[in-house]
């Protein structure tokens, strides 16, 4: 159902918290451009994440590491312009917060000032505590990201499920509690066992958003290109496809090519 302008009530961190408190699940998707963000917002999505997955799905890189702060701000600015209701969160990209907390704060402020986004997301737990605290103290809402953290792919060496062993699971739980204590308004848990995600969602009071983290969390996020069936080679177990846009776009483009070649397009009504 589409949302009409006069009914629009913008989503805030406060509302996301209330959704967790009353057991209403939060629906989040990634977005990177104006046209798609407009559709997702009008469809009623609660949260749009300008993810650094833009590095993969928009720029064609193998990892999220190459995307720059300027490029993230470019994507975020386009998304923010399109949105009337959704809460917009932007990933701080690799290399623009790991150095020290001043660098982290500068990056977060650039994102907020230049794009008009509503919050930032950062990967990591205790290692980034100082940066998270400093950004929060500037009044910028921060979402945490634990479990599989793609910015550390070369440390892990693989995109398989994280925190299967007790030691890593315990650290993840402690990191989630720490991020809540610091003041994060929410945390993404990526690709971890469902029982651990449930435990985390019960142990902290802020909303936990899962991707490959099972059903017992407070909301779900997917990469838009994956759930719309654009990235047809990517088939992880956690992904549900809600459309087959790869086939739809291929069919439409083939039809257009046929019409052009057959001199059927444009016709009498389509010319001036
Ligand atoms: O960059 C991204 O798309 C993300 C989601 C997978 C949570 O961080």
Short mmCIF file of C-alpha atoms and ligand atoms in Angstrom, two decimals:
data_model
loop_
_atom_site.label_atom_id
_atom_site.label_comp_id
_atom_site.label_asym_id
_atom_site.label_seq_id
_atom_site.Cartn_x
_atom_site.Cartn_y
_atom_site.Cartn_z
CA UNK A 1 0.00 0.00 0.00
CA UNK A 2 1.41 3.40 -0.88
CA UNK A 3 1.73 6.19 1.67
CA UNK A 4 -0.05 9.46 0.78
CA UNK A 5 1.68 12.72 1.56
CA UNK A 6 -0.93 13.93 4.03
CA UNK A 7 -0.64 10.73 6.16
CA UNK A 8 3.13 10.86 6.30
CA UNK A 9 4.73 10.58 9.71
CA UNK A 10 8.50 10.37 9.54
CA UNK A 11 10.20 7.40 11.20
CA UNK A 12 12.58 8.33 14.03
CA UNK A 13 14.92 6.39 16.34
CA UNK A 14 12.25 6.83 19.02
CA UNK A 15 9.64 5.15 16.82
CA UNK A 16 12.01 2.28 16.01
CA UNK A 17 12.48 1.72 19.73
CA UNK A 18 8.72 1.77 20.25
CA UNK A 19 8.33 -0.79 17.48
CA UNK A 20 10.67 -3.14 19.34
CA UNK A 21 8.85 -2.46 22.63
CA UNK A 22 5.48 -3.43 21.16
CA UNK A 23 6.85 -6.36 19.14
CA UNK A 24 6.31 -4.80 15.70
CA UNK A 25 9.03 -5.94 13.29
CA UNK A 26 11.11 -3.31 11.50
CA UNK A 27 11.50 -3.61 7.70
CA UNK A 28 14.76 -2.25 6.30
CA UNK A 29 16.29 -2.37 2.80
CA UNK A 30 19.32 -0.85 1.19
CA UNK A 31 19.00 1.99 -1.33
CA UNK A 32 21.60 3.94 -3.25
CA UNK A 33 19.75 6.15 -5.73
CA UNK A 34 16.84 8.59 -5.97
CA UNK A 35 14.45 6.62 -8.20
CA UNK A 36 14.55 3.35 -6.25
CA UNK A 37 14.53 5.11 -2.88
CA UNK A 38 11.35 6.91 -3.94
CA UNK A 39 9.65 3.59 -4.75
CA UNK A 40 10.79 1.87 -1.52
CA UNK A 41 9.73 4.84 0.61
CA UNK A 42 6.29 5.08 -1.05
CA UNK A 43 5.86 1.32 -0.52
CA UNK A 44 6.18 1.96 3.22
CA UNK A 45 9.67 0.73 4.13
CA UNK A 46 10.63 1.79 7.67
CA UNK A 47 14.39 2.20 7.23
CA UNK A 48 16.62 2.71 4.20
CA UNK A 49 20.29 1.87 4.55
CA UNK A 50 22.72 3.52 2.18
CA UNK A 51 25.03 0.57 2.62
CA UNK A 52 28.64 0.39 1.57
CA UNK A 53 27.36 -2.64 -0.39
CA UNK A 54 27.01 0.12 -3.02
CA UNK A 55 30.65 -0.75 -3.65
CA UNK A 56 29.49 -4.19 -4.87
CA UNK A 57 26.08 -3.65 -6.43
CA UNK A 58 26.50 -0.13 -7.83
CA UNK A 59 30.23 0.10 -8.57
CA UNK A 60 31.00 -3.56 -9.37
CA UNK A 61 33.80 -4.00 -6.83
CA UNK A 62 34.44 -7.40 -5.26
CA UNK A 63 34.44 -6.02 -1.71
CA UNK A 64 33.09 -3.01 0.18
CA UNK A 65 36.60 -1.69 0.82
CA UNK A 66 37.14 0.57 -2.22
CA UNK A 67 34.11 2.84 -1.79
CA UNK A 68 35.03 6.33 -0.59
CA UNK A 69 33.40 8.75 1.80
CA UNK A 70 32.64 11.12 -1.11
CA UNK A 71 30.96 8.30 -3.03
CA UNK A 72 28.87 7.31 0.03
CA UNK A 73 27.79 10.93 0.43
CA UNK A 74 26.82 11.06 -3.26
CA UNK A 75 24.57 7.98 -2.88
CA UNK A 76 23.16 9.17 0.44
CA UNK A 77 22.27 12.62 -0.92
CA UNK A 78 20.24 11.04 -3.73
CA UNK A 79 18.39 8.74 -1.32
CA UNK A 80 17.61 11.48 1.21
CA UNK A 81 16.10 13.67 -1.55
CA UNK A 82 13.65 10.88 -2.41
CA UNK A 83 12.46 10.03 1.06
CA UNK A 84 9.36 11.36 2.81
CA UNK A 85 8.87 8.81 5.58
CA UNK A 86 11.73 6.31 5.96
CA UNK A 87 14.62 6.72 8.39
CA UNK A 88 17.87 6.95 6.38
CA UNK A 89 21.11 5.43 7.73
CA UNK A 90 24.47 5.68 5.96
CA UNK A 91 27.47 3.36 6.32
CA UNK A 92 30.71 5.10 7.23
CA UNK A 93 33.03 3.45 4.70
CA UNK A 94 36.24 1.55 5.33
CA UNK A 95 39.18 3.81 6.03
CA UNK A 96 37.19 6.80 7.21
CA UNK A 97 36.77 5.91 10.91
CA UNK A 98 39.27 3.22 11.88
CA UNK A 99 42.19 5.66 12.29
CA UNK A 100 41.04 7.53 15.38
CA UNK A 101 37.93 9.06 16.91
CA UNK A 102 38.56 12.54 15.44
CA UNK A 103 38.64 11.07 11.94
CA UNK A 104 35.49 9.09 12.73
CA UNK A 105 33.68 12.19 13.97
CA UNK A 106 34.77 14.21 10.92
CA UNK A 107 33.44 11.49 8.59
CA UNK A 108 30.13 11.21 10.45
CA UNK A 109 29.66 14.98 10.42
CA UNK A 110 30.38 15.17 6.68
CA UNK A 111 27.76 12.47 6.04
CA UNK A 112 25.13 14.21 8.16
CA UNK A 113 25.85 17.74 6.89
CA UNK A 114 26.32 17.00 3.19
CA UNK A 115 23.69 14.30 2.63
CA UNK A 116 21.00 15.20 5.17
CA UNK A 117 20.87 11.57 6.40
CA UNK A 118 19.46 10.71 9.81
CA UNK A 119 22.12 8.34 11.26
CA UNK A 120 25.35 6.49 10.51
CA UNK A 121 26.31 2.82 10.78
CA UNK A 122 29.72 1.44 11.76
CA UNK A 123 31.16 -2.07 11.82
CA UNK A 124 32.77 -3.41 15.00
CA UNK A 125 32.46 -3.63 18.78
CA UNK A 126 34.92 -2.77 21.55
CA UNK A 127 37.60 -1.80 18.97
CA UNK A 128 35.57 1.24 17.85
CA UNK A 129 34.09 2.19 21.24
CA UNK A 130 35.88 5.55 21.42
CA UNK A 131 34.77 6.58 17.93
CA UNK A 132 31.17 5.50 18.55
CA UNK A 133 31.09 7.50 21.80
CA UNK A 134 32.56 10.59 20.18
CA UNK A 135 30.07 10.53 17.28
CA UNK A 136 27.17 9.99 19.67
CA UNK A 137 28.34 12.89 21.83
CA UNK A 138 28.01 15.12 18.74
CA UNK A 139 24.33 14.18 18.58
CA UNK A 140 24.61 11.80 15.64
CA UNK A 141 22.63 8.54 16.05
CA UNK A 142 24.81 5.46 15.52
CA UNK A 143 23.76 1.96 14.43
CA UNK A 144 26.24 -0.82 15.23
CA UNK A 145 27.06 -3.79 12.98
CA UNK A 146 28.34 -7.10 14.39
CA UNK A 147 28.82 -10.67 13.15
CA UNK A 148 29.97 -10.80 9.55
CA UNK A 149 31.51 -7.37 9.01
CA UNK A 150 32.42 -7.15 5.31
CA UNK A 151 34.92 -4.32 5.83
CA UNK A 152 37.11 -6.93 7.64
CA UNK A 153 36.82 -9.56 4.90
CA UNK A 154 40.58 -9.90 4.51
CA UNK A 155 40.91 -10.62 8.24
CA UNK A 156 38.20 -13.33 8.13
CA UNK A 157 39.15 -14.59 4.65
CA UNK A 158 35.58 -15.77 3.93
CA UNK A 159 31.93 -14.65 3.96
CA UNK A 160 30.74 -17.71 5.90
CA UNK A 161 28.62 -17.64 9.07
CA UNK A 162 30.33 -15.92 12.02
CA UNK A 163 30.31 -16.58 15.78
CA UNK A 164 29.65 -20.32 15.62
CA UNK A 165 32.30 -20.92 18.28
CA UNK A 166 31.64 -20.06 21.91
CA UNK A 167 34.46 -17.54 22.28
CA UNK A 168 33.38 -15.45 19.29
CA UNK A 169 29.71 -15.75 20.29
CA UNK A 170 30.51 -14.47 23.81
CA UNK A 171 32.49 -11.54 22.40
CA UNK A 172 29.62 -10.68 20.06
CA UNK A 173 27.13 -10.67 22.94
CA UNK A 174 29.45 -8.47 25.06
CA UNK A 175 30.00 -6.12 22.09
CA UNK A 176 26.23 -5.77 21.61
CA UNK A 177 25.81 -4.85 25.29
CA UNK A 178 28.70 -2.39 25.02
CA UNK A 179 27.23 -0.69 21.94
CA UNK A 180 23.92 -0.35 23.78
CA UNK A 181 25.71 1.15 26.83
CA UNK A 182 27.54 3.60 24.56
CA UNK A 183 24.16 4.80 23.27
CA UNK A 184 23.74 3.15 19.85
CA UNK A 185 20.06 3.20 18.85
CA UNK A 186 20.18 -0.16 17.04
CA UNK A 187 22.51 -2.93 15.86
CA UNK A 188 22.69 -4.98 12.65
CA UNK A 189 23.65 -8.64 13.12
CA UNK A 190 24.91 -10.21 9.92
CA UNK A 191 25.16 -13.94 9.20
CA UNK A 192 25.29 -15.48 12.67
CA UNK A 193 23.46 -18.49 14.15
CA UNK A 194 19.76 -17.75 14.80
CA UNK A 195 19.96 -18.87 18.45
CA UNK A 196 22.74 -16.34 19.12
CA UNK A 197 20.84 -13.52 17.41
CA UNK A 198 17.80 -14.35 19.58
CA UNK A 199 19.96 -14.23 22.69
CA UNK A 200 21.34 -10.81 21.71
CA UNK A 201 17.87 -9.41 20.90
CA UNK A 202 16.70 -10.53 24.34
CA UNK A 203 19.80 -9.27 26.15
CA UNK A 204 19.66 -5.69 24.88
CA UNK A 205 16.72 -3.32 24.81
CA UNK A 206 17.58 -1.54 21.51
CA UNK A 207 16.28 -2.92 18.18
CA UNK A 208 18.34 -5.69 16.60
CA UNK A 209 18.08 -5.91 12.80
CA UNK A 210 19.15 -9.18 11.22
CA UNK A 211 20.48 -10.26 7.84
CA UNK A 212 21.02 -14.01 7.86
CA UNK A 213 20.41 -13.97 11.62
CA UNK A 214 17.08 -15.82 11.79
CA UNK A 215 13.57 -14.69 12.74
CA UNK A 216 13.94 -13.90 16.45
CA UNK A 217 15.28 -10.37 16.09
CA UNK A 218 13.43 -7.06 15.91
CA UNK A 219 13.67 -6.47 12.16
CA UNK A 220 15.19 -7.63 8.90
CA UNK A 221 17.39 -6.02 6.27
CA UNK A 222 18.24 -7.18 2.75
CA UNK A 223 20.22 -5.67 -0.07
CA UNK A 224 17.61 -4.33 -2.49
CA UNK A 225 19.25 -5.78 -5.64
CA UNK A 226 19.29 -9.24 -4.02
CA UNK A 227 15.65 -9.31 -2.89
CA UNK A 228 14.47 -7.95 -6.25
CA UNK A 229 16.36 -10.68 -8.12
CA UNK A 230 18.75 -8.39 -9.97
CA UNK A 231 21.92 -10.09 -8.68
CA UNK A 232 20.99 -13.54 -9.93
CA UNK A 233 24.30 -15.29 -9.14
CA UNK A 234 24.14 -14.39 -5.41
CA UNK A 235 22.19 -17.17 -3.68
CA UNK A 236 22.91 -17.33 0.06
CA UNK A 237 20.54 -19.46 2.17
CA UNK A 238 19.15 -16.43 4.03
CA UNK A 239 18.00 -14.61 0.87
CA UNK A 240 14.35 -14.62 -0.16
CA UNK A 241 13.72 -13.19 -3.62
CA UNK A 242 10.52 -11.16 -4.00
CA UNK A 243 10.87 -10.51 -7.74
CA UNK A 244 12.89 -11.64 -10.74
CA UNK A 245 13.92 -8.28 -12.14
CA UNK A 246 16.87 -9.82 -13.97
CA UNK A 247 14.40 -11.70 -16.20
CA UNK A 248 11.87 -8.84 -16.39
CA UNK A 249 14.51 -6.30 -17.44
CA UNK A 250 16.10 -8.73 -19.92
CA UNK A 251 12.66 -9.41 -21.50
CA UNK A 252 11.81 -5.69 -21.68
CA UNK A 253 15.17 -4.76 -23.22
CA UNK A 254 15.00 -7.63 -25.76
CA UNK A 255 11.51 -6.48 -26.75
CA UNK A 256 12.77 -2.87 -27.16
CA UNK A 257 15.71 -4.03 -29.32
CA UNK A 258 13.32 -6.05 -31.51
CA UNK A 259 10.99 -3.06 -31.94
CA UNK A 260 13.86 -0.70 -32.86
CA UNK A 261 15.37 -3.16 -35.35
CA UNK A 262 11.94 -3.83 -36.88
CA UNK A 263 11.34 -0.05 -37.26
CA UNK A 264 8.23 -0.53 -35.12
CA UNK A 265 9.38 2.02 -32.51
CA UNK A 266 8.58 4.89 -32.54
CA UNK A 267 5.18 4.65 -34.26
CA UNK A 268 2.82 7.39 -35.49
CA UNK A 269 1.54 8.25 -31.99
CA UNK A 270 5.04 8.32 -30.55
CA UNK A 271 6.43 11.05 -32.81
CA UNK A 272 6.06 14.86 -32.88
O1 LIG B 1 26.24 -2.45 3.29
C1 LIG B 1 25.20 -3.11 3.50
O2 LIG B 1 24.37 -3.35 2.62
C2 LIG B 1 25.00 -3.64 4.85
C3 LIG B 1 23.85 -4.58 5.05
C4 LIG B 1 24.19 -5.91 4.52
C5 LIG B 1 23.43 -4.64 6.46
O3 LIG B 1 25.74 -3.32 5.73
#
